[in-house]
Short mmCIF file of C-alpha atoms in Angstrom, two decimals:
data_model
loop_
_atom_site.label_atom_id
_atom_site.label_comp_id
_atom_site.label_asym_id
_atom_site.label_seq_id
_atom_site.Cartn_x
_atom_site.Cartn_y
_atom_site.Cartn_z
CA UNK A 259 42.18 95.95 3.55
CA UNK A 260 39.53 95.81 6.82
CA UNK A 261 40.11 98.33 9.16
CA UNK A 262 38.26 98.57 12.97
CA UNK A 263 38.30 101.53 15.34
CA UNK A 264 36.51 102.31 18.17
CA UNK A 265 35.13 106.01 17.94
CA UNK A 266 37.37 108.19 20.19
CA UNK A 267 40.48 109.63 20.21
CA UNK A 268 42.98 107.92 20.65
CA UNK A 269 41.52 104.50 20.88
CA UNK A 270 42.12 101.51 19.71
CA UNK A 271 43.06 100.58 15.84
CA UNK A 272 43.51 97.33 14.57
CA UNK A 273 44.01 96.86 10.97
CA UNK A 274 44.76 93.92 7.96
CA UNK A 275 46.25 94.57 4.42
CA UNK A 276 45.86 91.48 2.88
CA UNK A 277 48.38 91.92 -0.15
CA UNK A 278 51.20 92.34 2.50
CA UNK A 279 49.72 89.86 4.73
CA UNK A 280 50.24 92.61 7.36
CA UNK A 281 48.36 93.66 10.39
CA UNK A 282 48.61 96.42 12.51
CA UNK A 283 47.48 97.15 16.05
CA UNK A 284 47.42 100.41 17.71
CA UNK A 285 46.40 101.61 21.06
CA UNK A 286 44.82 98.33 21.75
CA UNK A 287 44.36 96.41 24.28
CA UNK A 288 45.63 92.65 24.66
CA UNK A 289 42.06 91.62 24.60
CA UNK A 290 41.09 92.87 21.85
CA UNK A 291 42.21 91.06 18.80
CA UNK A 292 40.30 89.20 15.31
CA UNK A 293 38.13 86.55 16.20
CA UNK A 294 39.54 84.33 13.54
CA UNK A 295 42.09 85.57 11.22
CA UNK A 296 41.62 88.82 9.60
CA UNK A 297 42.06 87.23 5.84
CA UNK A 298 39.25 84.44 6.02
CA UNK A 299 37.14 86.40 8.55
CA UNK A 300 37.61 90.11 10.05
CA UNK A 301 35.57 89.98 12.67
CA UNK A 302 36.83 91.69 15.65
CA UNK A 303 37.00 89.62 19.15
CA UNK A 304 36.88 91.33 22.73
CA UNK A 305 37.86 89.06 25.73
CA UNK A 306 37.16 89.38 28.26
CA UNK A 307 34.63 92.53 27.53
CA UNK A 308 34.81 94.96 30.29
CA UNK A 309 32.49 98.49 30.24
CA UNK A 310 35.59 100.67 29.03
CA UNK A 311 35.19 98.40 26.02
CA UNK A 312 31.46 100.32 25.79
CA UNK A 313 31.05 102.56 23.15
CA UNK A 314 30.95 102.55 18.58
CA UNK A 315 33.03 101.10 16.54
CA UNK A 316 33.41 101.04 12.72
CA UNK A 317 34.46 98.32 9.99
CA UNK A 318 35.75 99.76 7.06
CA UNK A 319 36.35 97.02 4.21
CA UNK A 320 38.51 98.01 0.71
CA UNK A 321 38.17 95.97 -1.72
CA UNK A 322 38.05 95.44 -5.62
CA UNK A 323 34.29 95.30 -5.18
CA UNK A 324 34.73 98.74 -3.26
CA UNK A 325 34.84 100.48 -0.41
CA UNK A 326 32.35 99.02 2.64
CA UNK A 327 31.31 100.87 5.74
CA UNK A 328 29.97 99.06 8.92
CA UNK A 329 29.26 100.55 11.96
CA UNK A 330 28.52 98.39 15.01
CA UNK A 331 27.36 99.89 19.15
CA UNK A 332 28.60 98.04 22.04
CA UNK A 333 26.78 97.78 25.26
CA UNK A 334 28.17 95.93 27.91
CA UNK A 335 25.51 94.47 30.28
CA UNK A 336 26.55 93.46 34.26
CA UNK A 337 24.59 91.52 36.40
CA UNK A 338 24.03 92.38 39.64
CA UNK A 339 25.61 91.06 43.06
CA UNK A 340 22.31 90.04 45.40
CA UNK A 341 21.86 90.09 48.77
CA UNK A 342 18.78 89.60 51.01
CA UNK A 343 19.04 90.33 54.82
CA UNK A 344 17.07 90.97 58.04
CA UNK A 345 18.38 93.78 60.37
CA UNK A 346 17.27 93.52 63.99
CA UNK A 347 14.27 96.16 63.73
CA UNK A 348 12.93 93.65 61.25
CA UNK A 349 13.22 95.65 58.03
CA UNK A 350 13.95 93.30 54.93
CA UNK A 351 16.34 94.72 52.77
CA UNK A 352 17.08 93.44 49.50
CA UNK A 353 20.26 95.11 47.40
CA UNK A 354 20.99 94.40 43.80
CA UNK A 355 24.89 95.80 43.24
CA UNK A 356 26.64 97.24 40.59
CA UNK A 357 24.67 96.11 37.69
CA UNK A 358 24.12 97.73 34.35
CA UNK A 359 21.33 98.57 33.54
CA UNK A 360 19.64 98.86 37.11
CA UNK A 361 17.77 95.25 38.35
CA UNK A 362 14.25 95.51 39.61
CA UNK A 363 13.29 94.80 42.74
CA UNK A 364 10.12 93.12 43.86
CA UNK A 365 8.61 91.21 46.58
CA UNK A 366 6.67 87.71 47.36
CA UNK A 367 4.05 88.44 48.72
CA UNK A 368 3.54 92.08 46.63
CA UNK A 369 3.67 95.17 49.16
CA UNK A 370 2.44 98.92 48.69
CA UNK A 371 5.01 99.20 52.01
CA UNK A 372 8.53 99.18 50.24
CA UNK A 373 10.69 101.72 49.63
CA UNK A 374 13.76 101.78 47.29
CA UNK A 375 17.00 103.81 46.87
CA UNK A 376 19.41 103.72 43.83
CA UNK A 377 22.83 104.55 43.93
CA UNK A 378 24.93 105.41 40.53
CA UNK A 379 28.16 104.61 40.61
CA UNK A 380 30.93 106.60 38.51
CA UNK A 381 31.66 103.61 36.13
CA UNK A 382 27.60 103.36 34.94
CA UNK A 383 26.21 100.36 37.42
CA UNK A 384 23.65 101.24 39.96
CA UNK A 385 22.67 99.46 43.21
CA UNK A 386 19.37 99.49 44.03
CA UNK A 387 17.88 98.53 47.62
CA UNK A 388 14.44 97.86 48.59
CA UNK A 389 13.66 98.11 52.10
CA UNK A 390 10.06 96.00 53.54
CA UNK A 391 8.80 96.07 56.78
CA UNK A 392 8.19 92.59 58.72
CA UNK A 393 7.53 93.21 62.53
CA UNK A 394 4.04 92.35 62.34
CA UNK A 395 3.89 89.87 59.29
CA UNK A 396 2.30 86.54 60.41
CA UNK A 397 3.88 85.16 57.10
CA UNK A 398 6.35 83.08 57.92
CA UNK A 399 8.62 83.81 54.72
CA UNK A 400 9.50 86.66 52.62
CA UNK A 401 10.88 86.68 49.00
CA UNK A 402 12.96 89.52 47.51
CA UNK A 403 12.75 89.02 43.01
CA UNK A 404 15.30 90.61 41.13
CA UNK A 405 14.90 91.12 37.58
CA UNK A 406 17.93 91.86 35.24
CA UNK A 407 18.69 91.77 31.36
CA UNK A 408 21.45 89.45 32.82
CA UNK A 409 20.21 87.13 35.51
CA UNK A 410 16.76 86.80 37.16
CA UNK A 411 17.37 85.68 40.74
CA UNK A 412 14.76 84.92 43.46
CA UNK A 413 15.97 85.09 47.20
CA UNK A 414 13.97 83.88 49.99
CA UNK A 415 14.42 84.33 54.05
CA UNK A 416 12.84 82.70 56.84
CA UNK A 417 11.72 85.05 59.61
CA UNK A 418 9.75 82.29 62.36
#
């Protein structure tokens, strides 16, 4: 018999009993089902993930050989939406949204100048903005880095 949960109430239960050939699924979601099939390999599948899927889950595996306990920690990683813009007063902003964890921001060339807010949104992504000043820049272009688990993205704007 191989049993997964996910640790909270209520959630999801999905269960094989191999000398019935049976399996049982409670609470859960469409997308979340065995990868293969539960009597040649119980690994559990999630598809598409999504960061209510976030959390612990257990494996617990009775057999002849005994009883097995696995216990497994799911964190879901977003990347970031981008942006890099030039608002009339020629301040630079650069905004990495909704990612998890936060993206870094830095800038090409490096600047002591910059200043940065975060914003934490109630579902666990933060967007971060870093603000440069340009007005008197003779450098022709400016590049905005963003550094994520997920993606690493490099933006560049031309201000001649």
């Amino acid at each position: 018999m191989v049993t997964w949960k996910m640790k909270c109430s209520a959630c999801c239960l999905l269960a094989y009993r191999s000398d019935r050939n049976e399996t049982r699924k409670l609470n859960c979601s469409e997308r979340m089902m065995w990868k293969y099939s539960p009597d040649s390999d119980p690994a559990l599948r999630i598809y598409p993930v999504n960061l209510g899927d976030e959390g612990n889950y257990s494996c617990e595996i009775v057999s002849s050989a005994g009883n097995f306990l696995l216990f497994s920690s799911l964190a879901v990683i977003v990347p970031p939406a981008v942006t890099l813009t030039c608002d009339k007063s020629g301040v630079v902003v650069c905004q990495a949204s909704a990612g998890k964890p936060a993206a870094d921001i830095s800038w090409i060339p490096a600047s002591n100048h910059s200043t940065e807010e975060e914003v934490r949104h109630p579902n666990g992504t933060v967007t971060r903005v870093s603000y440069i000043g340009w007005v008197n820049s003779t450098l022709p272009t400016v590049t905005c880095l963003v550094t994520h688990p997920a993606t690493n993205q490099t933006l560049s704007l031309d201000l001649s």
